[in-house]
Amino acid sequence: MDTTQNPAEGSAMAGCIAACNECNRICLQQIDHCLTLGGAHSEPDHISMLLTCASVCRTTSELMSMESDWYATLCDVCAQVCDECADACEELGDMEECAAACQDCAEECRSMVDNGNEEDDEDEDEDEDEDEQEITAGERIN
Amino acid sequence: MDTTQNPAEGSAMAGCIAACNECNRICLQQIDHCLTLGGAHSEPDHISMLLTCASVCRTTSELMSMESDWYATLCDVCAQVCDECADACEELGDMEECAAACQDCAEECRSMVDNGNEEDDEDEDEDEDEDEQEITAGERIN
Amino acid sequence: MDTTQNPAEGSAMAGCIAACNECNRICLQQIDHCLTLGGAHSEPDHISMLLTCASVCRTTSELMSMESDWYATLCDVCAQVCDECADACEELGDMEECAAACQDCAEECRSMVDNGNEEDDEDEDEDEDEDEQEITAGERIN
Amino acid sequence: MDTTQNPAEGSAMAGCIAACNECNRICLQQIDHCLTLGGAHSEPDHISMLLTCASVCRTTSELMSMESDWYATLCDVCAQVCDECADACEELGDMEECAAACQDCAEECRSMVDNGNEEDDEDEDEDEDEDEQEITAGERIN
């Protein structure tokens, strides 16, 4: 667990956990809405996107809650998933609440990644080339 | 969802889902064992590692089950988490079963990432620079 | 999904989802605290109680978010688990925040069970003997 | 955690964990199938049933893996959810694999509940009225 956590980061983390939980809630709630609307809203790809976003948000929230050493890695992935989900919601239309929750969660997650990296910069020099290997927001493997 | 899946990949995915579920099971089961042993086995960092590994394995398994477009990204993260957990178990000792489950899961997850990238190579040229941004196994943000 | 939901129940559900998420967060966070304290706080039974409570809270939250027909059943189990976890925290001491979060979640979950049963009373007579088979708060199978 | 576990129960539990994981996998996998078929298969209630079943199976599996004192309670709920999901799949048709996985999981879960109760009978007299309060399979609150 991350024992170097300072109060400011603790507060940021609480905000990010809340944003992840809210995004998880809205994505799951929207499945009913999307299946009722039908058409493009109920296509397998869109429902899969909502379920993926809900699932990654939940795990990211839990890793932050237990202050796992891996939370920043999950926050980074979560920000990317949320960005893609927000884009999908905006493209489809009639999903404003979900798009907003995803955008908010992506932003909170990105700020946790930045906090994590700043801490590393202060603490350790051996990880100096880490940023180069960080996944760029919006990139997906596969 | 990934509609380009071929039979060989389907079989590899079934093996990877099984490895993730087994690693999830063993990591959760070992918590009792570690807390009973006490000492270094029951230190917060080690229990957090087991819980993180269990949590990431479960989510990776679920994203593969629903053939989410994001499964390869999660497999990549899962392989890294499992590698670290296997190393921690080997270092501590008396955790052979857990180390083996983590190593097996890491290997299965890495093969899913490679499959995903090969597919991308065949299908799309626009993603040609993707490999550079892939997280290198063993790297953790934060 | 439960299409008979009225606005008052929707608001109660939002409160219950928030209480479940908060209880999940605190229970996971307390694991580090308990393992650092050591002694009775770090005994396998207590850590298992915290993990069980976190896990059941999360699932209950997700079933409410998707308005699953089964949410009241999970709320009923969740209230029992939270009651037991709150008692364990009070008995151990130095876990006030966790005990409070568990008690709050138990209360919110019980109000969802009552709402669910009232709705049934209005809608259907065929389920009239349901209350008799309801698990009594505090009872655990096994 | 349940320290009274005997080898026979350990083996039954391993079988039940495997059945829960398999049911989780199939239910999640079937969502794509159902949304592609459309019609009754893609109605909100059916997708919600599959997601509920997947979610409860996963939590039940995890509580067994960590040998939580609450696993038999979750097995009891899981058996009921799986029974309802199996019935829904059989009624709809074209979901044989899912119905079979649900039925198998329900059966394994029920045998865990019975094991748990037998143990209680041997160990404790104070819980003698517990069986009366057990949820009857097929009953759902709400």
XYZ file of C-alpha atoms in Angstrom:
568
model
C 0.000 0.000 0.000
C 1.035 3.526 -0.657
C 2.312 4.923 2.601
C 3.600 8.127 1.001
C 0.067 9.423 0.531
C -0.368 13.052 1.585
C -3.650 14.710 2.648
C -4.151 16.447 -0.700
C -3.844 13.149 -2.524
C -6.214 11.515 -0.042
C -8.849 14.088 -0.877
C -8.255 13.673 -4.617
C -8.595 9.937 -4.200
C -11.906 10.269 -2.361
C -13.182 12.357 -5.267
C -11.983 9.792 -7.791
C -13.556 6.891 -5.894
C -16.850 8.798 -5.851
C -16.595 9.517 -9.585
C -15.856 5.839 -10.351
C -18.804 4.679 -8.248
C -21.109 7.198 -9.919
C -19.948 6.156 -13.391
C -20.452 2.493 -12.462
C -23.987 3.296 -11.266
C -25.008 5.318 -14.312
C -23.569 2.856 -16.841
C -25.468 -0.045 -15.249
C -28.634 2.030 -14.988
C -28.446 3.034 -18.660
C -28.601 -0.549 -19.875
C -32.347 -0.641 -19.208
C -32.741 2.742 -20.931
C -30.758 1.606 -23.990
C -32.549 -1.731 -24.384
C -35.904 0.042 -24.100
C -34.919 2.564 -26.790
C -33.720 -0.238 -29.081
C -31.993 0.391 -32.412
C -28.367 1.480 -32.194
C -28.710 1.934 -28.427
C -29.284 -1.788 -27.939
C -26.553 -3.065 -30.235
C -24.153 -5.560 -28.620
C -21.177 -3.212 -28.971
C -22.851 -0.408 -27.047
C -24.112 -2.596 -24.214
C -20.658 -4.189 -24.013
C -19.122 -0.717 -23.765
C -21.425 0.199 -20.845
C -20.685 -3.079 -19.047
C -16.944 -2.725 -19.616
C -16.991 0.816 -18.275
C -19.011 -0.212 -15.203
C -16.701 -3.134 -14.505
C -13.424 -1.207 -14.871
C -14.788 1.697 -12.780
C -15.717 -0.690 -9.968
C -12.315 -2.359 -9.877
C -10.495 0.970 -10.061
C -12.622 2.238 -7.171
C -11.822 -0.849 -5.105
C -8.078 -0.660 -5.754
C -8.099 2.970 -4.628
C -10.124 2.111 -1.526
C -7.531 -0.445 -0.458
C -4.725 1.883 -1.606
C -3.255 -0.815 -3.780
C 0.125 -0.048 -5.335
C -1.611 -0.651 -8.675
C -4.329 1.970 -8.418
C -2.678 4.475 -10.756
C -2.326 1.827 -13.467
C -6.020 1.043 -13.190
C -6.903 4.752 -13.108
C -5.011 5.152 -16.367
C -6.942 2.313 -18.032
C -10.199 3.566 -16.510
C -9.691 7.052 -17.955
C -9.281 5.560 -21.415
C -12.329 3.312 -21.104
C -14.434 6.221 -19.809
C -13.275 8.472 -22.667
C -14.370 5.887 -25.213
C -17.681 5.307 -23.430
C -18.358 9.066 -23.269
C -17.655 9.367 -26.990
C -19.982 6.454 -27.771
C -22.751 8.027 -25.671
C -22.374 11.419 -27.326
C -22.403 9.897 -30.780
C -25.600 7.942 -30.072
C -27.413 10.812 -28.394
C -30.012 10.671 -25.618
C -27.298 9.615 -23.156
C -26.186 12.962 -21.767
C -26.102 11.853 -18.124
C -23.931 8.852 -18.949
C -21.550 10.875 -21.137
C -21.143 13.428 -18.339
C -20.473 10.762 -15.689
C -17.886 9.100 -17.938
C -16.154 12.413 -18.703
C -16.059 13.332 -15.030
C -14.645 9.931 -14.104
C -12.024 10.110 -16.870
C -10.888 13.496 -15.623
C -10.662 12.364 -11.983
C -8.773 9.228 -13.002
C -6.289 11.187 -15.082
C -5.569 13.472 -12.138
C -4.802 10.398 -10.002
C -2.342 9.153 -12.638
C -0.611 12.547 -12.667
C -0.443 12.592 -8.862
C 1.076 9.123 -8.899
C 3.718 10.128 -11.406
C 4.619 13.317 -9.554
C 5.127 11.307 -6.396
C 7.386 8.943 -8.280
C 9.413 11.861 -9.589
C 10.002 13.069 -6.076
C 10.711 9.693 -4.592
C 12.642 7.716 -7.125
C 14.978 8.359 -9.997
C 15.160 4.806 -11.192
C 11.695 5.094 -12.742
C 12.565 8.135 -14.838
C 11.657 6.510 -18.144
C 8.270 5.388 -16.902
C 6.231 8.114 -18.572
C 7.338 6.938 -21.992
C 5.760 3.571 -21.384
C 2.547 4.920 -19.970
C -0.480 4.111 -22.089
C -1.586 7.219 -23.945
C -5.183 8.130 -23.204
C -7.396 6.881 -25.997
C -5.167 3.977 -26.999
C -6.460 0.470 -26.671
C -4.544 -2.734 -27.140
C -6.437 -4.981 -29.572
C -17.455 -6.942 -29.134
C -14.812 -8.627 -31.165
C -16.532 -10.261 -34.115
C -13.262 -11.223 -35.791
C -12.601 -13.948 -33.256
C -11.450 -17.225 -34.798
C -11.800 -20.716 -33.247
C -8.150 -20.866 -32.147
C -8.495 -17.569 -30.308
C -11.756 -18.761 -28.739
C -9.954 -21.748 -27.298
C -7.052 -19.582 -26.058
C -9.572 -17.263 -24.444
C -11.308 -20.127 -22.633
C -7.922 -21.158 -21.247
C -7.164 -17.621 -20.142
C -10.569 -17.204 -18.463
C -9.953 -20.447 -16.571
C -6.455 -19.286 -15.531
C -7.819 -15.936 -14.314
C -10.573 -17.629 -12.314
C -8.089 -20.054 -10.763
C -5.698 -17.241 -9.861
C -8.590 -15.272 -8.339
C -9.576 -18.328 -6.275
C -6.084 -19.121 -5.008
C -5.231 -15.504 -4.129
C -8.424 -15.147 -2.072
C -7.869 -18.538 -0.438
C -4.291 -17.658 0.513
C -5.353 -14.671 2.624
C -6.427 -17.006 5.430
C -3.161 -18.951 5.083
C -1.055 -15.761 5.193
C -2.860 -14.222 8.170
C -2.520 -17.510 10.058
C 1.224 -17.655 9.352
C 1.663 -14.043 10.465
C 4.964 -12.155 10.160
C 5.884 -10.972 6.685
C 3.028 -13.026 5.223
C 0.438 -10.880 6.999
C 1.936 -7.478 6.238
C -0.470 -4.997 4.643
C 1.535 -4.855 1.405
C 1.331 -8.593 0.825
C -2.377 -8.887 1.577
C -2.987 -5.872 -0.674
C -1.038 -7.608 -3.451
C -3.195 -10.755 -3.141
C -6.413 -8.720 -3.153
C -5.267 -6.619 -6.105
C -4.353 -9.732 -8.062
C -7.697 -11.388 -7.265
C -9.619 -8.274 -8.261
C -7.812 -7.662 -11.561
C -8.042 -11.367 -12.496
C -11.793 -11.337 -11.940
C -12.380 -8.233 -14.058
C -10.115 -9.524 -16.812
C -12.023 -12.808 -16.792
C -15.359 -10.991 -17.049
C -14.231 -8.743 -19.911
C -13.088 -11.808 -21.836
C -16.368 -13.613 -21.101
C -18.350 -10.741 -22.624
C -15.724 -10.367 -25.385
C -15.285 -6.715 -24.567
C -13.142 -4.708 -26.989
C -10.989 -3.910 -23.958
C -10.082 -7.419 -22.920
C -6.531 -7.322 -24.317
C -5.791 -4.117 -22.406
C -6.939 -5.757 -19.190
C -5.021 -8.964 -20.022
C -1.884 -6.843 -20.381
C -2.390 -5.222 -16.962
C -3.351 -8.587 -15.445
C -0.129 -10.201 -16.696
C 1.898 -7.492 -14.976
C -0.024 -7.742 -11.704
C 0.290 -11.539 -11.721
C 4.029 -11.328 -12.399
C 4.500 -9.067 -9.396
C 2.297 -11.249 -7.197
C 4.196 -14.392 -8.253
C 7.498 -12.699 -7.402
C 6.190 -11.612 -3.996
C 5.000 -15.159 -3.255
C 8.313 -16.713 -4.262
C 10.253 -14.233 -2.179
C 8.136 -14.934 0.916
C 8.183 -18.693 0.533
C 5.502 -21.200 1.553
C 3.246 -19.897 -1.237
C 4.154 -22.235 -4.087
C 0.574 -22.877 -5.211
C -0.156 -19.171 -5.406
C 3.058 -18.374 -7.268
C 2.289 -21.097 -9.785
C -1.295 -19.895 -10.341
C -0.055 -16.327 -10.862
C 2.665 -17.416 -13.289
C 0.212 -19.514 -15.268
C -2.285 -16.650 -15.424
C 0.404 -14.159 -16.479
C 1.457 -16.451 -19.305
C -2.113 -17.002 -20.534
C -2.818 -13.267 -20.371
C 0.307 -12.420 -22.344
C -0.692 -14.842 -25.069
C -4.068 -13.078 -25.326
C -2.310 -9.706 -25.736
C -0.138 -11.142 -28.500
C -3.163 -12.641 -30.261
C -4.913 -9.286 -30.071
C -1.967 -7.473 -31.571
C -1.557 -9.968 -34.399
C -5.192 -9.498 -35.304
C -4.709 -5.764 -35.325
C -1.727 -6.131 -37.623
C -3.840 -8.021 -40.099
C -6.866 -5.798 -39.863
C -5.720 -2.250 -39.511
C -2.761 -0.134 -40.532
C -3.804 2.978 -38.682
C -2.789 1.449 -35.376
C 0.754 0.692 -36.486
C 2.382 2.670 -33.694
C 0.318 0.984 -31.010
C 2.995 -1.412 -29.790
C 5.210 1.459 -28.751
C 2.598 2.654 -26.338
C 1.806 -0.757 -24.923
C 2.709 -1.071 -21.259
C 5.855 -3.111 -20.883
C 5.405 -6.126 -18.635
C 6.667 -5.344 -15.185
C 6.097 -1.605 -15.379
C 3.652 -0.025 -13.030
C 2.438 3.535 -13.029
C 2.909 5.043 -9.566
C -36.450 -4.856 -14.028
C -38.790 -3.205 -11.686
C -40.989 -0.918 -13.742
C -43.312 -0.138 -10.853
C -40.693 2.031 -9.195
C -42.067 5.330 -7.922
C -40.071 8.542 -7.359
C -39.901 8.089 -3.572
C -38.443 4.628 -3.991
C -35.991 5.944 -6.595
C -34.684 8.432 -4.069
C -34.452 5.775 -1.336
C -32.573 3.556 -3.762
C -30.058 6.281 -4.569
C -29.428 6.650 -0.836
C -28.979 2.920 -0.423
C -26.580 2.664 -3.369
C -24.516 5.483 -1.841
C -24.508 3.753 1.565
C -23.419 0.431 0.008
C -20.605 2.121 -1.926
C -19.442 3.949 1.201
C -19.503 0.746 3.248
C -17.572 -1.060 0.513
C -14.973 1.733 0.498
C -14.517 1.868 4.274
C -14.311 -1.899 4.730
C -11.605 -2.183 2.070
C -9.754 0.807 3.500
C -9.829 -0.641 7.029
C -7.921 -3.771 6.017
C -4.661 -1.793 5.987
C -5.572 -0.230 9.351
C -6.356 -3.625 10.900
C -3.247 -5.379 9.601
C -1.111 -2.509 10.868
C -2.698 -2.709 14.326
C -2.176 -6.479 14.430
C -3.499 -8.674 17.243
C -7.221 -9.414 17.140
C -7.671 -6.819 14.394
C -5.586 -8.884 11.991
C -7.098 -12.276 12.724
C -8.353 -14.163 9.656
C -11.986 -14.041 10.829
C -12.035 -10.264 11.078
C -10.347 -9.642 7.726
C -12.734 -12.162 6.181
C -15.678 -10.271 7.688
C -14.468 -6.975 6.175
C -13.925 -8.567 2.761
C -17.303 -10.304 2.872
C -19.038 -7.059 3.781
C -17.242 -5.143 1.006
C -18.102 -7.806 -1.535
C -21.794 -8.117 -0.653
C -22.185 -4.305 -0.512
C -20.730 -3.956 -3.991
C -23.008 -6.594 -5.513
C -26.055 -5.174 -3.767
C -25.169 -1.724 -5.089
C -24.822 -3.053 -8.630
C -28.121 -4.939 -8.536
C -29.874 -1.774 -7.400
C -28.147 0.272 -10.105
C -29.481 -2.058 -12.793
C -32.828 -2.312 -10.959
C -32.600 -6.069 -10.928
C -35.701 -7.930 -9.724
C -33.418 -9.458 -7.093
C -32.218 -6.285 -5.431
C -34.443 -6.589 -2.349
C -33.172 -10.113 -1.693
C -29.594 -8.879 -1.835
C -30.472 -5.847 0.329
C -31.836 -8.232 2.927
C -28.627 -10.310 2.972
C -26.519 -7.139 2.899
C -28.310 -5.738 5.966
C -27.489 -8.928 7.886
C -23.845 -8.962 6.821
C -23.471 -5.263 7.703
C -25.058 -5.820 11.119
C -22.586 -8.567 11.902
C -19.645 -6.520 10.607
C -20.733 -3.492 12.691
C -20.935 -5.687 15.800
C -17.476 -7.134 15.147
C -16.034 -3.632 14.699
C -17.630 -2.350 17.911
C -16.411 -5.353 19.864
C -12.824 -4.907 18.647
C -12.731 -1.164 19.174
C -10.795 1.465 17.223
C -13.083 0.901 14.227
C -15.760 3.535 14.801
C -15.870 4.785 11.223
C -16.335 1.268 9.885
C -19.018 0.387 12.440
C -20.920 3.566 11.546
C -20.716 2.903 7.798
C -21.958 -0.669 8.313
C -24.834 0.440 10.539
C -25.870 3.111 8.056
C -25.756 0.633 5.178
C -27.744 -1.955 7.147
C -30.441 0.614 7.870
C -30.668 1.771 4.252
C -30.802 -1.831 3.029
C -33.576 -2.734 5.462
C -35.661 0.195 4.254
C -35.296 -1.083 0.686
C -36.526 -4.537 1.755
C -39.556 -2.932 3.431
C -40.296 -0.846 0.343
C -40.076 -3.941 -1.824
C -42.484 -5.858 0.371
C -44.990 -2.997 0.518
C -45.012 -2.847 -3.243
C -45.695 -6.555 -3.402
C -48.578 -6.175 -0.968
C -50.178 -3.634 -3.244
C -49.533 -5.492 -6.472
C -49.971 -9.159 -5.805
C -51.901 -11.411 -3.491
C -50.283 -14.623 -4.617
C -47.128 -13.773 -2.682
C -48.926 -13.247 0.607
C -46.900 -15.823 2.472
C -43.614 -14.336 1.365
C -42.856 -12.474 4.562
C -42.796 -15.681 6.532
C -39.963 -16.992 4.427
C -37.942 -13.819 4.535
C -34.594 -14.216 6.267
C -34.750 -12.581 9.681
C -32.091 -9.943 10.146
C -29.170 -11.408 12.033
C -29.655 -14.995 10.929
C -27.021 -16.654 8.853
C -27.195 -20.022 7.171
C -24.193 -22.122 8.200
C -13.529 -18.331 8.317
C -14.861 -21.792 8.586
C -12.215 -23.880 10.313
C -14.495 -26.913 10.674
C -14.227 -27.687 6.970
C -13.572 -31.352 6.251
C -11.918 -32.753 3.097
C -15.226 -33.882 1.571
C -16.669 -30.418 1.962
C -13.489 -28.912 0.506
C -13.964 -30.982 -2.611
C -17.660 -30.048 -2.842
C -16.699 -26.406 -2.477
C -14.159 -26.628 -5.292
C -16.901 -28.041 -7.509
C -19.297 -25.295 -6.532
C -16.721 -22.554 -7.159
C -16.100 -24.023 -10.621
C -19.854 -24.165 -11.328
C -20.317 -20.540 -10.226
C -17.424 -19.377 -12.407
C -18.771 -21.294 -15.386
C -22.275 -19.872 -14.889
C -20.803 -16.363 -14.605
C -18.873 -16.905 -17.848
C -21.808 -18.277 -19.827
C -24.294 -15.638 -18.647
C -21.926 -12.825 -19.639
C -21.159 -14.502 -22.951
C -24.855 -14.945 -23.755
C -25.561 -11.210 -23.633
C -23.989 -10.778 -27.070
C -25.966 -13.771 -28.365
C -29.253 -12.419 -26.970
C -28.776 -8.872 -28.253
C -27.899 -10.242 -31.696
C -31.035 -12.415 -31.757
C -33.191 -9.459 -30.679
C -36.910 -9.761 -29.872
C -37.720 -11.298 -26.490
C -34.073 -12.302 -26.052
C -32.992 -8.655 -25.904
C -35.716 -7.380 -23.595
C -34.449 -5.481 -20.530
C -35.808 -8.094 -18.109
C -33.894 -10.936 -19.727
C -30.588 -9.067 -19.963
C -31.052 -7.970 -16.345
C -31.608 -11.608 -15.358
C -28.356 -12.673 -17.059
C -26.395 -9.830 -15.435
C -27.906 -10.553 -12.014
C -27.044 -14.230 -12.310
C -23.463 -13.454 -13.408
C -23.008 -10.986 -10.562
C -24.388 -13.223 -7.795
C -22.410 -16.236 -9.087
C -19.188 -14.220 -8.983
C -19.732 -13.013 -5.418
C -20.751 -16.470 -4.244
C -17.611 -17.904 -5.818
C -15.437 -15.306 -4.105
C -17.009 -15.853 -0.682
C -16.377 -19.585 -1.007
C -12.780 -18.976 -2.125
C -12.093 -16.966 1.013
C -14.165 -19.417 3.097
C -16.286 -16.614 4.425
C -18.721 -17.513 7.207
C -21.424 -16.190 4.870
C -20.829 -18.465 1.911
C -23.799 -20.754 2.594
C -26.159 -17.773 2.728
C -24.884 -16.597 -0.648
C -25.049 -20.141 -2.051
C -28.691 -20.244 -1.043
C -29.470 -16.975 -2.831
C -27.359 -18.030 -5.820
C -29.299 -21.286 -6.187
C -32.553 -19.322 -6.350
C -31.226 -16.804 -8.870
C -29.813 -19.603 -11.044
C -33.117 -21.496 -10.933
C -34.982 -18.433 -12.158
C -32.383 -17.727 -14.841
C -32.511 -21.359 -16.040
C -36.316 -21.158 -16.274
C -36.140 -17.890 -18.232
C -33.625 -19.427 -20.652
C -35.718 -22.550 -21.199
C -38.850 -20.499 -21.784
C -37.141 -18.304 -24.379
C -35.425 -21.170 -26.187
C -32.115 -21.144 -28.042
C -30.288 -20.826 -24.707
C -29.634 -24.466 -23.850
C -26.018 -23.956 -22.785
C -26.971 -21.160 -20.418
C -29.911 -23.077 -18.923
C -27.637 -26.067 -18.303
C -24.923 -23.950 -16.645
C -27.518 -22.297 -14.402
C -29.089 -25.630 -13.430
C -25.699 -27.120 -12.648
C -24.731 -24.110 -10.542
C -28.064 -24.162 -8.672
C -27.551 -27.823 -7.825
C -23.974 -27.318 -6.611
C -25.032 -24.310 -4.529
C -27.887 -26.225 -2.910
C -25.526 -29.006 -1.907
C -23.288 -26.414 -0.211
C -26.270 -25.083 1.763
C -27.124 -28.608 2.880
C -23.521 -29.274 3.914
C -23.476 -26.045 5.884
C -26.669 -26.909 7.711
C -25.524 -30.433 8.552
C -22.363 -29.025 10.065
C -24.399 -26.645 12.147
C -26.543 -29.507 13.391
C -23.466 -31.291 14.622
C -21.781 -28.258 16.118
C -24.395 -26.078 17.674
C -27.792 -26.443 19.249
C -28.433 -22.765 19.699
C -29.188 -22.412 16.000
C -31.845 -25.107 15.988
C -34.566 -22.871 14.580
C -32.412 -21.660 11.723
C -33.828 -23.906 9.029
C -37.262 -22.425 9.441
C -35.953 -19.037 8.527
C -33.970 -20.202 5.524
C -35.178 -18.737 2.262
C -37.095 -21.389 0.342
C -35.651 -21.997 -3.108
C -37.658 -20.117 -5.701
C -38.819 -17.369 -3.356
C -37.704 -13.859 -3.982
C -38.228 -10.828 -1.801
C -39.823 -8.018 -3.845
